PDB file of C-alpha atoms in Angstrom:
ATOM      1  CA  MET A1179    -118.473 -44.959   6.831  1.00 49.00           C
ATOM      2  CA  THR A1180    -118.725 -42.485   9.644  1.00 60.00           C
ATOM      3  CA  THR A1181    -115.104 -42.264  10.729  1.00 75.00           C
ATOM      4  CA  ARG A1182    -113.212 -39.931   8.422  1.00 85.00           C
ATOM      5  CA  VAL A1183    -109.733 -41.123   7.408  1.00 85.00           C
ATOM      6  CA  GLU A1184    -107.241 -38.273   7.602  1.00 91.00           C
ATOM      7  CA  ILE A1185    -104.086 -40.124   8.567  1.00 91.00           C
ATOM      8  CA  THR A1186    -101.360 -40.284   5.936  1.00 93.00           C
ATOM      9  CA  GLU A1187     -99.177 -43.175   4.869  1.00 94.00           C
ATOM     10  CA  GLU A1188     -96.090 -41.710   6.495  1.00 94.00           C
ATOM     11  CA  GLN A1189     -97.946 -41.511   9.818  1.00 95.00           C
ATOM     12  CA  LEU A1190     -98.612 -45.249   9.947  1.00 96.00           C
ATOM     13  CA  PRO A1191     -96.244 -48.111  10.722  1.00 96.00           C
ATOM     14  CA  GLU A1192     -95.369 -50.358   7.789  1.00 96.00           C
ATOM     15  CA  GLN A1193     -97.789 -53.167   8.696  1.00 95.00           C
ATOM     16  CA  LEU A1194    -100.827 -50.851   8.445  1.00 97.00           C
ATOM     17  CA  ARG A1195     -99.890 -49.050   5.241  1.00 97.00           C
ATOM     18  CA  PRO A1196    -101.355 -51.722   2.932  1.00 97.00           C
ATOM     19  CA  LEU A1197    -104.715 -51.309   4.683  1.00 97.00           C
ATOM     20  CA  LEU A1198    -104.625 -47.566   4.092  1.00 97.00           C
ATOM     21  CA  ALA A1199    -103.595 -48.060   0.457  1.00 97.00           C
ATOM     22  CA  ALA A1200    -106.426 -50.553  -0.070  1.00 97.00           C
ATOM     23  CA  TYR A1201    -108.898 -48.148   1.512  1.00 97.00           C
ATOM     24  CA  ARG A1202    -107.771 -45.259  -0.681  1.00 96.00           C
ATOM     25  CA  GLU A1203    -107.892 -47.404  -3.812  1.00 98.00           C
ATOM     26  CA  THR A1204    -111.395 -48.710  -3.125  1.00 98.00           C
ATOM     27  CA  ARG A1205    -112.581 -45.251  -2.071  1.00 96.00           C
ATOM     28  CA  GLN A1206    -111.330 -43.865  -5.399  1.00 97.00           C
ATOM     29  CA  LYS A1207    -113.079 -46.641  -7.311  1.00 97.00           C
ATOM     30  CA  ALA A1208    -116.310 -45.831  -5.461  1.00 97.00           C
ATOM     31  CA  ALA A1209    -115.907 -42.145  -6.269  1.00 96.00           C
ATOM     32  CA  ASP A1210    -115.273 -42.997  -9.921  1.00 97.00           C
ATOM     33  CA  ALA A1211    -118.346 -45.250 -10.018  1.00 97.00           C
ATOM     34  CA  PHE A1212    -120.440 -42.478  -8.486  1.00 97.00           C
ATOM     35  CA  ASN A1213    -119.115 -40.032 -11.063  1.00 96.00           C
ATOM     36  CA  ASP A1214    -119.820 -42.466 -13.890  1.00 95.00           C
ATOM     37  CA  GLN A1215    -123.413 -42.797 -12.752  1.00 95.00           C
ATOM     38  CA  ARG A1216    -123.788 -39.064 -12.186  1.00 94.00           C
ATOM     39  CA  VAL A1217    -122.756 -38.122 -15.720  1.00 95.00           C
ATOM     40  CA  ALA A1218    -124.464 -41.050 -17.461  1.00 93.00           C
ATOM     41  CA  PRO A1219    -127.567 -40.426 -19.533  1.00 94.00           C
ATOM     42  CA  VAL A1220    -130.800 -40.898 -17.588  1.00 93.00           C
ATOM     43  CA  HIS A1221    -131.719 -44.102 -19.423  1.00 93.00           C
ATOM     44  CA  ALA A1222    -128.342 -45.700 -18.451  1.00 92.00           C
ATOM     45  CA  LYS A1223    -128.143 -44.674 -14.794  1.00 92.00           C
ATOM     46  CA  HIS A1224    -129.893 -47.815 -13.527  1.00 93.00           C
ATOM     47  CA  GLN A1225    -127.305 -49.993 -15.299  1.00 94.00           C
ATOM     48  CA  LEU A1226    -124.524 -48.314 -13.320  1.00 95.00           C
ATOM     49  CA  GLN A1227    -126.206 -48.771  -9.938  1.00 95.00           C
ATOM     50  CA  ALA A1228    -124.876 -52.309  -9.374  1.00 95.00           C
ATOM     51  CA  PRO A1229    -121.220 -51.346 -10.032  1.00 95.00           C
ATOM     52  CA  LEU A1230    -121.682 -48.322  -7.757  1.00 96.00           C
ATOM     53  CA  ASP A1231    -123.146 -50.468  -4.986  1.00 97.00           C
ATOM     54  CA  GLU A1232    -120.309 -52.983  -5.338  1.00 98.00           C
ATOM     55  CA  ALA A1233    -117.668 -50.234  -5.255  1.00 97.00           C
ATOM     56  CA  ASN A1234    -119.275 -48.713  -2.151  1.00 97.00           C
ATOM     57  CA  ARG A1235    -119.409 -52.126  -0.469  1.00 98.00           C
ATOM     58  CA  ALA A1236    -115.714 -52.725  -1.215  1.00 98.00           C
ATOM     59  CA  ALA A1237    -114.818 -49.272   0.094  1.00 96.00           C
ATOM     60  CA  SER A1238    -116.829 -49.921   3.238  1.00 96.00           C
ATOM     61  CA  GLU A1239    -115.056 -53.239   3.793  1.00 97.00           C
ATOM     62  CA  ALA A1240    -111.651 -51.623   3.274  1.00 97.00           C
ATOM     63  CA  HIS A1241    -112.621 -48.846   5.674  1.00 96.00           C
ATOM     64  CA  THR A1242    -113.646 -51.394   8.300  1.00 96.00           C
ATOM     65  CA  ALA A1243    -110.406 -53.328   7.787  1.00 96.00           C
ATOM     66  CA  LEU A1244    -108.383 -50.134   8.285  1.00 96.00           C
ATOM     67  CA  LEU A1245    -110.337 -49.261  11.425  1.00 95.00           C
ATOM     68  CA  GLU A1246    -109.891 -52.764  12.820  1.00 96.00           C
ATOM     69  CA  GLY A1247    -106.207 -52.844  11.921  1.00 96.00           C
ATOM     70  CA  SER A1248    -105.579 -49.579  13.702  1.00 95.00           C
ATOM     71  CA  ARG A1249    -107.654 -50.726  16.688  1.00 95.00           C
ATOM     72  CA  GLU A1250    -105.644 -53.944  16.959  1.00 97.00           C
ATOM     73  CA  HIS A1251    -102.229 -52.228  16.846  1.00 96.00           C
ATOM     74  CA  PRO A1252    -102.362 -49.192  19.150  1.00 95.00           C
ATOM     75  CA  GLN A1253     -98.961 -49.859  20.697  1.00 96.00           C
ATOM     76  CA  GLU A1254     -97.246 -50.136  17.322  1.00 96.00           C
ATOM     77  CA  ILE A1255     -98.875 -46.908  16.116  1.00 96.00           C
ATOM     78  CA  ARG A1256     -97.933 -45.144  19.337  1.00 96.00           C
ATOM     79  CA  GLN A1257     -94.309 -46.341  19.201  1.00 96.00           C
ATOM     80  CA  TYR A1258     -93.958 -45.487  15.522  1.00 96.00           C
ATOM     81  CA  SER A1259     -95.459 -42.025  16.028  1.00 95.00           C
ATOM     82  CA  HIS A1260     -93.219 -41.383  19.008  1.00 96.00           C
ATOM     83  CA  ALA A1261     -90.112 -42.358  17.057  1.00 96.00           C
ATOM     84  CA  ARG A1262     -91.125 -40.231  14.062  1.00 95.00           C
ATOM     85  CA  PHE A1263     -91.940 -37.284  16.349  1.00 96.00           C
ATOM     86  CA  ALA A1264     -88.510 -37.493  17.974  1.00 96.00           C
ATOM     87  CA  ALA A1265     -86.799 -37.767  14.583  1.00 96.00           C
ATOM     88  CA  CYS A1266     -88.692 -34.770  13.192  1.00 96.00           C
ATOM     89  CA  VAL A1267     -87.929 -32.629  16.244  1.00 97.00           C
ATOM     90  CA  GLU A1268     -84.269 -33.599  16.056  1.00 97.00           C
ATOM     91  CA  ARG A1269     -84.166 -32.728  12.357  1.00 98.00           C
ATOM     92  CA  ALA A1270     -85.804 -29.374  13.140  1.00 97.00           C
ATOM     93  CA  ARG A1271     -83.209 -28.781  15.856  1.00 97.00           C
ATOM     94  CA  GLU A1272     -80.407 -29.507  13.370  1.00 98.00           C
ATOM     95  CA  HIS A1273     -81.939 -27.113  10.851  1.00 98.00           C
ATOM     96  CA  LEU A1274     -82.208 -24.399  13.483  1.00 98.00           C
ATOM     97  CA  VAL A1275     -78.547 -24.888  14.434  1.00 98.00           C
ATOM     98  CA  ALA A1276     -77.612 -24.600  10.756  1.00 98.00           C
ATOM     99  CA  ALA A1277     -79.834 -21.513  10.385  1.00 98.00           C
ATOM    100  CA  GLU A1278     -78.146 -19.867  13.364  1.00 98.00           C
ATOM    101  CA  GLN A1279     -74.704 -20.592  11.904  1.00 98.00           C
ATOM    102  CA  GLU A1280     -75.723 -19.124   8.547  1.00 98.00           C
ATOM    103  CA  LEU A1281     -77.184 -16.036  10.204  1.00 98.00           C
ATOM    104  CA  ARG A1282     -73.952 -15.534  12.146  1.00 98.00           C
ATOM    105  CA  LYS A1283     -72.044 -15.664   8.857  1.00 98.00           C
ATOM    106  CA  ALA A1284     -74.540 -13.212   7.357  1.00 98.00           C
ATOM    107  CA  ALA A1285     -74.050 -10.863  10.317  1.00 96.00           C
ATOM    108  CA  GLY A1286     -70.302 -10.961   9.732  1.00 95.00           C
ATOM    109  CA  HIS A1287     -70.733 -10.182   6.051  1.00 95.00           C
ATOM    110  CA  ALA A1288     -73.110  -7.325   6.883  1.00 95.00           C
ATOM    111  CA  ALA A1289     -70.531  -5.865   9.264  1.00 93.00           C
ATOM    112  CA  VAL A1290     -67.817  -6.071   6.610  1.00 93.00           C
ATOM    113  CA  HIS A1291     -70.152  -4.536   4.031  1.00 92.00           C
ATOM    114  CA  ALA A1292     -70.868  -1.592   6.313  1.00 91.00           C
ATOM    115  CA  SER A1293     -67.156  -1.153   7.110  1.00 91.00           C
ATOM    116  CA  VAL A1294     -66.081  -0.624   3.512  1.00 90.00           C
ATOM    117  CA  ARG A1295     -65.064   2.978   2.742  1.00 89.00           C
ATOM    118  CA  ASP A1296     -63.982   4.086  -0.698  1.00 90.00           C
ATOM    119  CA  GLY A1297     -60.273   4.784  -0.852  1.00 89.00           C
ATOM    120  CA  ARG A1298     -59.630   3.223   2.576  1.00 86.00           C
ATOM    121  CA  PRO A1299     -58.363  -0.244   3.439  1.00 84.00           C
ATOM    122  CA  THR A1300     -60.902  -2.725   4.799  1.00 82.00           C
ATOM    123  CA  VAL A1301     -59.189  -5.223   7.047  1.00 80.00           C
ATOM    124  CA  ASN A1302     -61.702  -5.452   9.877  1.00 78.00           C
ATOM    125  CA  ALA A1303     -65.404  -4.951  10.467  1.00 80.00           C
ATOM    126  CA  GLU A1304     -65.174  -2.504  13.353  1.00 81.00           C
ATOM    127  CA  ARG A1305     -67.179   0.227  11.653  1.00 83.00           C
ATOM    128  CA  GLY A1306     -69.955  -2.193  10.694  1.00 86.00           C
ATOM    129  CA  GLN A1307     -70.796  -3.536  14.138  1.00 88.00           C
ATOM    130  CA  GLU A1308     -73.870  -1.307  14.389  1.00 89.00           C
ATOM    131  CA  SER A1309     -74.995  -1.697  10.781  1.00 93.00           C
ATOM    132  CA  PRO A1310     -78.685  -2.353  10.067  1.00 94.00           C
ATOM    133  CA  GLY A1311     -77.841  -5.602   8.277  1.00 95.00           C
ATOM    134  CA  LYS A1312     -75.861  -6.952  11.218  1.00 95.00           C
ATOM    135  CA  LYS A1313     -78.548  -5.885  13.682  1.00 96.00           C
ATOM    136  CA  ALA A1314     -81.232  -7.592  11.599  1.00 97.00           C
ATOM    137  CA  ALA A1315     -79.188 -10.792  11.365  1.00 97.00           C
ATOM    138  CA  MET A1316     -78.514 -10.760  15.108  1.00 97.00           C
ATOM    139  CA  PHE A1317     -82.209 -10.213  15.794  1.00 98.00           C
ATOM    140  CA  ALA A1318     -83.006 -13.191  13.552  1.00 98.00           C
ATOM    141  CA  ILE A1319     -80.437 -15.247  15.478  1.00 98.00           C
ATOM    142  CA  GLY A1320     -82.344 -14.459  18.649  1.00 98.00           C
ATOM    143  CA  LEU A1321     -85.576 -15.608  17.039  1.00 98.00           C
ATOM    144  CA  VAL A1322     -83.950 -18.833  15.880  1.00 98.00           C
ATOM    145  CA  GLN A1323     -82.580 -19.432  19.374  1.00 98.00           C
ATOM    146  CA  ASP A1324     -86.046 -18.811  20.823  1.00 97.00           C
ATOM    147  CA  ALA A1325     -87.504 -21.283  18.339  1.00 97.00           C
ATOM    148  CA  ALA A1326     -84.848 -23.851  19.242  1.00 96.00           C
ATOM    149  CA  GLY A1327     -85.617 -23.331  22.908  1.00 95.00           C
ATOM    150  CA  SER A1328     -89.312 -23.852  22.218  1.00 96.00           C
ATOM    151  CA  LEU A1329     -88.878 -27.238  20.580  1.00 95.00           C
ATOM    152  CA  PRO A1330     -90.613 -29.956  22.566  1.00 95.00           C
ATOM    153  CA  ASP A1331     -88.482 -32.351  24.565  1.00 88.00           C
ATOM    154  CA  GLY A1332     -91.059 -35.112  24.502  1.00 87.00           C
ATOM    155  CA  ILE A1333     -94.318 -36.108  22.914  1.00 87.00           C
ATOM    156  CA  ASP A1334     -96.297 -36.339  26.158  1.00 83.00           C
TER     157      ASP A1334
END
């Protein structure tokens, strides 16, 4: 097995997920068999060689099946990845919009906080427009807007 498997289940279309699950299961069994042989007493190691070889063979077959499955379905993988990419970017965009709205509320609260004077009525936030809290929130809004502007429009 020379090709390392780093892809996750959520990155594969449904039809290839069973191949990945089978690979992971057989790979774990091979690792367990290796561990069993490694910690076995010296006189019993040879008895565990056959199960280790069988587990490695099964893992190799599952690895080959996963490689072949992914080779046979490039268009499906590409389409699935593109759709997931677009969905993730859209979700990020929604979160950034929500973050900007929350920061605007925070800026308003910071302005009110800075406008409060003991013994005086507080009915507007005029005095707090230059408060450190409002400035920090407005700066963060700018960063969020920059991040939103930096989101990719497409995968290619």
